[in-house]
Amino acid sequence: MKQLFFIRHGETDNNKASIIQGRSLDASINELGSIQAKAIRDALEPFEIQKIVASGLCRTHETVQPLAEQRKLEIEKYPELDELDFGILEGKVFTEIRDQVMEVHEQWKGGNVDFAPENGESPRQTFTRASRKVVEVLESSEEEHIVFMIHGRLIRILLSEWLGHGLHNMHKIEHQNGAINRLTWEDGKFEAVELNKTDHLLELV
C-alpha cells in the first residue's frame, strides 16, 4: 500500500490578489508561500518520504524545495500535473470577471464537466491527463511514501473523482495554499486518510 500526499503549493502574489493563475501564469511563491513551504516540510517530518513529484510550474517546485533539500531527493516535474487551463480568464482579477467565473462553475456544478472556459480545458480533460500521469508514476515506482505538489483546482478535480464524489461535486473538496491531503493507493484504488490538513499553517503570519 502506498502512502500519498497531495499538497497545494504555497501562496503567490496572484493568490493574494485573487488573480486567476491557471496554467499560463508561472508565478513564484511569495514570502508567506515560502513560510508555508517550510511548514509543509516540518509537517511531513514523521513520514519517510521517498519520492517527490511536482507539476511543471515553478510555484510547486519552490514550495517543495525545502522538503527536497531535507530529504536529499530530486523533484520529478511533469507538465501533465499543471493546473487546469482557465483560458481567457487567466491573469484577470476574480472580482472583475465574477459573472464569467460563476457561469463556468455553474456549468460544472450542473454536471457539464466537459465545459471549458474559452481557450481553456474542461475538468474531464484535466482529470484525464493528470490522473493518467499520477497512476503511471505509482505503477512504475517502488517507493511507498510519495509527495505530489500540485494545484488547488487540480486537487479538487482529482480527489472528487478518485473518492467517488464525481467531478460535478469538486466544489465540495476544500483546499487552501499549503494544505495537505493524505491518501492511500492499493490495487488501483485511492482511499482518503486525512483531507485538507491545515493545522501546520494555523500560526503562520
PDB file of C-alpha atoms in Angstrom:
ATOM      1  CA  MET A   1       0.000   0.000   0.000  1.00  0.00           C
ATOM      2  CA  LYS A   2       1.398   3.378  -0.990  1.00  0.00           C
ATOM      3  CA  GLN A   3       1.069   6.421   1.268  1.00  0.00           C
ATOM      4  CA  LEU A   4       0.460   9.552  -0.829  1.00  0.00           C
ATOM      5  CA  PHE A   5       0.471  13.246  -0.008  1.00  0.00           C
ATOM      6  CA  PHE A   6      -1.276  15.613  -2.416  1.00  0.00           C
ATOM      7  CA  ILE A   7      -0.373  19.144  -1.393  1.00  0.00           C
ATOM      8  CA  ARG A   8      -1.348  22.551  -2.719  1.00  0.00           C
ATOM      9  CA  HIS A   9       1.578  24.886  -3.388  1.00  0.00           C
ATOM     10  CA  GLY A  10       2.331  27.917  -1.222  1.00  0.00           C
ATOM     11  CA  GLU A  11       0.783  31.328  -1.734  1.00  0.00           C
ATOM     12  CA  THR A  12       1.744  33.533  -4.681  1.00  0.00           C
ATOM     13  CA  ASP A  13       1.042  37.234  -5.065  1.00  0.00           C
ATOM     14  CA  ASN A  14      -1.606  36.241  -7.613  1.00  0.00           C
ATOM     15  CA  ASN A  15      -3.356  34.102  -4.990  1.00  0.00           C
ATOM     16  CA  LYS A  16      -3.222  37.018  -2.572  1.00  0.00           C
ATOM     17  CA  ALA A  17      -4.710  39.395  -5.152  1.00  0.00           C
ATOM     18  CA  SER A  18      -7.371  36.876  -6.300  1.00  0.00           C
ATOM     19  CA  ILE A  19      -5.893  36.729  -9.802  1.00  0.00           C
ATOM     20  CA  ILE A  20      -6.703  33.552 -11.694  1.00  0.00           C
ATOM     21  CA  GLN A  21      -3.411  31.783 -12.385  1.00  0.00           C
ATOM     22  CA  GLY A  22      -4.381  28.567 -14.086  1.00  0.00           C
ATOM     23  CA  ARG A  23      -1.748  27.048 -16.295  1.00  0.00           C
ATOM     24  CA  SER A  24      -0.254  30.002 -18.172  1.00  0.00           C
ATOM     25  CA  LEU A  25       0.881  32.216 -15.282  1.00  0.00           C
ATOM     26  CA  ASP A  26       4.119  30.734 -13.937  1.00  0.00           C
ATOM     27  CA  ALA A  27       4.332  32.803 -10.759  1.00  0.00           C
ATOM     28  CA  SER A  28       6.747  32.290  -7.877  1.00  0.00           C
ATOM     29  CA  ILE A  29       5.583  31.858  -4.307  1.00  0.00           C
ATOM     30  CA  ASN A  30       5.691  34.959  -2.107  1.00  0.00           C
ATOM     31  CA  GLU A  31       7.045  35.442   1.423  1.00  0.00           C
ATOM     32  CA  LEU A  32       4.085  33.709   3.047  1.00  0.00           C
ATOM     33  CA  GLY A  33       4.371  30.934   0.470  1.00  0.00           C
ATOM     34  CA  SER A  34       7.984  30.379   1.497  1.00  0.00           C
ATOM     35  CA  ILE A  35       6.937  30.141   5.147  1.00  0.00           C
ATOM     36  CA  GLN A  36       4.206  27.672   4.181  1.00  0.00           C
ATOM     37  CA  ALA A  37       6.797  25.608   2.290  1.00  0.00           C
ATOM     38  CA  LYS A  38       8.866  25.195   5.445  1.00  0.00           C
ATOM     39  CA  ALA A  39       5.730  24.382   7.455  1.00  0.00           C
ATOM     40  CA  ILE A  40       4.868  21.631   4.965  1.00  0.00           C
ATOM     41  CA  ARG A  41       8.379  20.222   5.284  1.00  0.00           C
ATOM     42  CA  ASP A  42       8.064  20.172   9.068  1.00  0.00           C
ATOM     43  CA  ALA A  43       4.569  18.638   8.980  1.00  0.00           C
ATOM     44  CA  LEU A  44       5.907  15.713   6.942  1.00  0.00           C
ATOM     45  CA  GLU A  45       8.743  15.059   9.400  1.00  0.00           C
ATOM     46  CA  PRO A  46       7.115  11.875  10.803  1.00  0.00           C
ATOM     47  CA  PHE A  47       6.890  10.272   7.375  1.00  0.00           C
ATOM     48  CA  GLU A  48       9.589   8.518   5.378  1.00  0.00           C
ATOM     49  CA  ILE A  49       9.154  10.493   2.166  1.00  0.00           C
ATOM     50  CA  GLN A  50      10.943   8.635  -0.638  1.00  0.00           C
ATOM     51  CA  LYS A  51       9.824  10.395  -3.829  1.00  0.00           C
ATOM     52  CA  ILE A  52       8.760  13.950  -4.695  1.00  0.00           C
ATOM     53  CA  VAL A  53       6.643  14.774  -7.731  1.00  0.00           C
ATOM     54  CA  ALA A  54       5.519  18.238  -8.862  1.00  0.00           C
ATOM     55  CA  SER A  55       3.806  19.951 -11.769  1.00  0.00           C
ATOM     56  CA  GLY A  56       5.741  21.789 -14.432  1.00  0.00           C
ATOM     57  CA  LEU A  57       5.149  25.185 -12.789  1.00  0.00           C
ATOM     58  CA  CYS A  58       7.654  26.938 -10.550  1.00  0.00           C
ATOM     59  CA  ARG A  59       5.253  27.613  -7.670  1.00  0.00           C
ATOM     60  CA  THR A  60       5.129  23.881  -6.966  1.00  0.00           C
ATOM     61  CA  HIS A  61       8.896  23.436  -7.342  1.00  0.00           C
ATOM     62  CA  GLU A  62       9.609  26.297  -4.942  1.00  0.00           C
ATOM     63  CA  THR A  63       7.116  25.024  -2.365  1.00  0.00           C
ATOM     64  CA  VAL A  64       8.535  21.515  -2.252  1.00  0.00           C
ATOM     65  CA  GLN A  65      12.196  22.597  -2.407  1.00  0.00           C
ATOM     66  CA  PRO A  66      12.721  22.718   1.390  1.00  0.00           C
ATOM     67  CA  LEU A  67      11.438  19.145   1.670  1.00  0.00           C
ATOM     68  CA  ALA A  68      13.573  18.002  -1.267  1.00  0.00           C
ATOM     69  CA  GLU A  69      16.683  19.528   0.291  1.00  0.00           C
ATOM     70  CA  GLN A  70      15.979  17.996   3.681  1.00  0.00           C
ATOM     71  CA  ARG A  71      15.410  14.504   2.261  1.00  0.00           C
ATOM     72  CA  LYS A  72      18.095  14.854  -0.447  1.00  0.00           C
ATOM     73  CA  LEU A  73      15.618  13.966  -3.183  1.00  0.00           C
ATOM     74  CA  GLU A  74      15.237  15.189  -6.740  1.00  0.00           C
ATOM     75  CA  ILE A  75      11.960  16.828  -7.763  1.00  0.00           C
ATOM     76  CA  GLU A  76      10.311  14.961 -10.633  1.00  0.00           C
ATOM     77  CA  LYS A  77       8.461  17.550 -12.741  1.00  0.00           C
ATOM     78  CA  TYR A  78       5.556  16.740 -15.061  1.00  0.00           C
ATOM     79  CA  PRO A  79       3.508  19.291 -17.061  1.00  0.00           C
ATOM     80  CA  GLU A  80       0.640  16.781 -17.049  1.00  0.00           C
ATOM     81  CA  LEU A  81       0.178  17.785 -13.388  1.00  0.00           C
ATOM     82  CA  ASP A  82      -0.201  21.502 -14.151  1.00  0.00           C
ATOM     83  CA  GLU A  83      -3.283  23.396 -13.014  1.00  0.00           C
ATOM     84  CA  LEU A  84      -6.459  23.406 -15.109  1.00  0.00           C
ATOM     85  CA  ASP A  85      -6.133  25.835 -18.023  1.00  0.00           C
ATOM     86  CA  PHE A  86      -8.675  28.616 -17.444  1.00  0.00           C
ATOM     87  CA  GLY A  87      -8.089  30.043 -20.921  1.00  0.00           C
ATOM     88  CA  ILE A  88      -9.065  33.686 -21.389  1.00  0.00           C
ATOM     89  CA  LEU A  89      -9.841  34.017 -17.659  1.00  0.00           C
ATOM     90  CA  GLU A  90      -6.201  33.641 -16.630  1.00  0.00           C
ATOM     91  CA  GLY A  91      -4.424  36.752 -15.436  1.00  0.00           C
ATOM     92  CA  LYS A  92      -7.680  38.511 -14.543  1.00  0.00           C
ATOM     93  CA  VAL A  93      -8.864  39.564 -11.097  1.00  0.00           C
ATOM     94  CA  PHE A  94     -11.767  37.438  -9.903  1.00  0.00           C
ATOM     95  CA  THR A  95     -13.894  40.388  -8.811  1.00  0.00           C
ATOM     96  CA  GLU A  96     -13.692  41.890 -12.308  1.00  0.00           C
ATOM     97  CA  ILE A  97     -14.911  38.726 -14.045  1.00  0.00           C
ATOM     98  CA  ARG A  98     -17.103  37.276 -11.309  1.00  0.00           C
ATOM     99  CA  ASP A  99     -20.059  36.631 -13.633  1.00  0.00           C
ATOM    100  CA  GLN A 100     -17.927  34.753 -16.170  1.00  0.00           C
ATOM    101  CA  VAL A 101     -16.300  32.645 -13.482  1.00  0.00           C
ATOM    102  CA  MET A 102     -19.612  31.851 -11.819  1.00  0.00           C
ATOM    103  CA  GLU A 103     -21.059  30.790 -15.173  1.00  0.00           C
ATOM    104  CA  VAL A 104     -18.205  28.304 -15.568  1.00  0.00           C
ATOM    105  CA  HIS A 105     -18.682  26.994 -12.033  1.00  0.00           C
ATOM    106  CA  GLU A 106     -22.454  26.621 -12.506  1.00  0.00           C
ATOM    107  CA  GLN A 107     -21.871  24.592 -15.662  1.00  0.00           C
ATOM    108  CA  TRP A 108     -19.577  22.266 -13.719  1.00  0.00           C
ATOM    109  CA  LYS A 109     -21.846  22.011 -10.676  1.00  0.00           C
ATOM    110  CA  GLY A 110     -24.736  21.236 -13.011  1.00  0.00           C
ATOM    111  CA  GLY A 111     -22.887  18.227 -14.361  1.00  0.00           C
ATOM    112  CA  ASN A 112     -21.425  19.678 -17.564  1.00  0.00           C
ATOM    113  CA  VAL A 113     -17.859  18.684 -16.739  1.00  0.00           C
ATOM    114  CA  ASP A 114     -16.938  18.811 -20.424  1.00  0.00           C
ATOM    115  CA  PHE A 115     -17.492  22.573 -20.408  1.00  0.00           C
ATOM    116  CA  ALA A 116     -14.307  24.629 -20.730  1.00  0.00           C
ATOM    117  CA  PRO A 117     -13.603  28.362 -20.480  1.00  0.00           C
ATOM    118  CA  GLU A 118     -12.771  29.848 -23.876  1.00  0.00           C
ATOM    119  CA  ASN A 119      -9.321  28.588 -24.963  1.00  0.00           C
ATOM    120  CA  GLY A 120      -9.123  26.539 -21.776  1.00  0.00           C
ATOM    121  CA  GLU A 121      -9.663  22.993 -20.503  1.00  0.00           C
ATOM    122  CA  SER A 122     -12.637  21.162 -19.089  1.00  0.00           C
ATOM    123  CA  PRO A 123     -12.489  19.292 -15.773  1.00  0.00           C
ATOM    124  CA  ARG A 124     -12.740  15.987 -17.616  1.00  0.00           C
ATOM    125  CA  GLN A 125      -9.794  16.847 -19.875  1.00  0.00           C
ATOM    126  CA  THR A 126      -7.764  17.920 -16.872  1.00  0.00           C
ATOM    127  CA  PHE A 127      -8.631  14.802 -14.888  1.00  0.00           C
ATOM    128  CA  THR A 128      -7.703  12.543 -17.782  1.00  0.00           C
ATOM    129  CA  ARG A 129      -4.214  13.973 -18.294  1.00  0.00           C
ATOM    130  CA  ALA A 130      -3.367  14.342 -14.618  1.00  0.00           C
ATOM    131  CA  SER A 131      -4.822  11.098 -13.280  1.00  0.00           C
ATOM    132  CA  ARG A 132      -3.120   9.135 -16.042  1.00  0.00           C
ATOM    133  CA  LYS A 133       0.241  10.618 -15.045  1.00  0.00           C
ATOM    134  CA  VAL A 134      -0.297  10.003 -11.315  1.00  0.00           C
ATOM    135  CA  VAL A 135      -1.201   6.359 -11.923  1.00  0.00           C
ATOM    136  CA  GLU A 136       1.763   5.981 -14.283  1.00  0.00           C
ATOM    137  CA  VAL A 137       4.078   7.286 -11.556  1.00  0.00           C
ATOM    138  CA  LEU A 138       2.551   4.992  -8.947  1.00  0.00           C
ATOM    139  CA  GLU A 139       2.690   1.889 -11.105  1.00  0.00           C
ATOM    140  CA  SER A 140       6.329   2.490 -12.021  1.00  0.00           C
ATOM    141  CA  SER A 141       7.526   3.395  -8.514  1.00  0.00           C
ATOM    142  CA  GLU A 142       8.902   1.081  -5.863  1.00  0.00           C
ATOM    143  CA  GLU A 143       8.769   3.910  -3.309  1.00  0.00           C
ATOM    144  CA  GLU A 144       5.939   3.682  -0.779  1.00  0.00           C
ATOM    145  CA  HIS A 145       5.745   7.296   0.507  1.00  0.00           C
ATOM    146  CA  ILE A 146       5.287   9.840  -2.276  1.00  0.00           C
ATOM    147  CA  VAL A 147       4.570  13.580  -2.251  1.00  0.00           C
ATOM    148  CA  PHE A 148       2.705  15.214  -5.123  1.00  0.00           C
ATOM    149  CA  MET A 149       2.979  19.020  -5.002  1.00  0.00           C
ATOM    150  CA  ILE A 150       0.253  20.355  -7.269  1.00  0.00           C
ATOM    151  CA  HIS A 151      -2.569  22.917  -7.559  1.00  0.00           C
ATOM    152  CA  GLY A 152      -5.873  23.801  -5.923  1.00  0.00           C
ATOM    153  CA  ARG A 153      -8.368  23.206  -8.712  1.00  0.00           C
ATOM    154  CA  LEU A 154      -6.469  20.108  -9.789  1.00  0.00           C
ATOM    155  CA  ILE A 155      -6.680  18.706  -6.259  1.00  0.00           C
ATOM    156  CA  ARG A 156     -10.436  19.243  -6.328  1.00  0.00           C
ATOM    157  CA  ILE A 157     -10.707  17.513  -9.701  1.00  0.00           C
ATOM    158  CA  LEU A 158      -8.585  14.503  -8.775  1.00  0.00           C
ATOM    159  CA  LEU A 159      -9.978  13.883  -5.295  1.00  0.00           C
ATOM    160  CA  SER A 160     -13.611  14.323  -6.296  1.00  0.00           C
ATOM    161  CA  GLU A 161     -13.299  11.616  -8.933  1.00  0.00           C
ATOM    162  CA  TRP A 162     -10.935   9.259  -7.099  1.00  0.00           C
ATOM    163  CA  LEU A 163     -13.019   9.300  -3.921  1.00  0.00           C
ATOM    164  CA  GLY A 164     -16.298   8.677  -5.734  1.00  0.00           C
ATOM    165  CA  HIS A 165     -17.957  12.084  -5.442  1.00  0.00           C
ATOM    166  CA  GLY A 166     -17.922  12.825  -9.178  1.00  0.00           C
ATOM    167  CA  LEU A 167     -16.374  15.805 -10.948  1.00  0.00           C
ATOM    168  CA  HIS A 168     -19.571  17.825 -10.618  1.00  0.00           C
ATOM    169  CA  ASN A 169     -19.041  17.816  -6.842  1.00  0.00           C
ATOM    170  CA  MET A 170     -15.442  19.009  -6.933  1.00  0.00           C
ATOM    171  CA  HIS A 171     -16.506  22.321  -5.349  1.00  0.00           C
ATOM    172  CA  LYS A 172     -17.104  20.378  -2.126  1.00  0.00           C
ATOM    173  CA  ILE A 173     -13.409  19.466  -1.827  1.00  0.00           C
ATOM    174  CA  GLU A 174     -11.890  22.056   0.497  1.00  0.00           C
ATOM    175  CA  HIS A 175      -8.368  23.311  -0.065  1.00  0.00           C
ATOM    176  CA  GLN A 176      -6.061  26.221   0.653  1.00  0.00           C
ATOM    177  CA  ASN A 177      -2.457  27.113  -0.028  1.00  0.00           C
ATOM    178  CA  GLY A 178      -0.195  24.677   1.794  1.00  0.00           C
ATOM    179  CA  ALA A 179      -2.942  22.226   2.772  1.00  0.00           C
ATOM    180  CA  ILE A 180      -2.023  18.523   2.853  1.00  0.00           C
ATOM    181  CA  ASN A 181      -4.238  15.665   1.679  1.00  0.00           C
ATOM    182  CA  ARG A 182      -3.132  12.186   2.693  1.00  0.00           C
ATOM    183  CA  LEU A 183      -4.359   9.191   0.715  1.00  0.00           C
ATOM    184  CA  THR A 184      -3.516   5.541   0.286  1.00  0.00           C
ATOM    185  CA  TRP A 185      -3.314   3.668  -3.008  1.00  0.00           C
ATOM    186  CA  GLU A 186      -3.649  -0.090  -3.296  1.00  0.00           C
ATOM    187  CA  ASP A 187      -4.875  -2.323  -6.122  1.00  0.00           C
ATOM    188  CA  GLY A 188      -5.598   0.750  -8.224  1.00  0.00           C
ATOM    189  CA  LYS A 189      -7.878   2.335  -5.637  1.00  0.00           C
ATOM    190  CA  PHE A 190      -7.431   5.603  -3.736  1.00  0.00           C
ATOM    191  CA  GLU A 191      -8.675   5.995  -0.155  1.00  0.00           C
ATOM    192  CA  ALA A 192      -8.706   9.160   1.945  1.00  0.00           C
ATOM    193  CA  VAL A 193      -6.809   9.183   5.241  1.00  0.00           C
ATOM    194  CA  GLU A 194      -6.846  12.915   6.013  1.00  0.00           C
ATOM    195  CA  LEU A 195      -8.112  15.720   3.802  1.00  0.00           C
ATOM    196  CA  ASN A 196      -7.249  19.428   3.833  1.00  0.00           C
ATOM    197  CA  LYS A 197      -4.890  19.177   6.813  1.00  0.00           C
ATOM    198  CA  THR A 198      -4.060  22.769   7.785  1.00  0.00           C
ATOM    199  CA  ASP A 199      -3.055  22.704  11.451  1.00  0.00           C
ATOM    200  CA  HIS A 200       0.596  23.213  10.466  1.00  0.00           C
ATOM    201  CA  LEU A 201      -0.457  26.539   8.924  1.00  0.00           C
ATOM    202  CA  LEU A 202      -2.519  27.959  11.770  1.00  0.00           C
ATOM    203  CA  GLU A 203       0.172  30.042  13.466  1.00  0.00           C
ATOM    204  CA  LEU A 204       1.764  31.420  10.303  1.00  0.00           C
ATOM    205  CA  VAL A 205       1.705  35.176   9.724  1.00  0.00           C
TER     206      VAL A 205
END
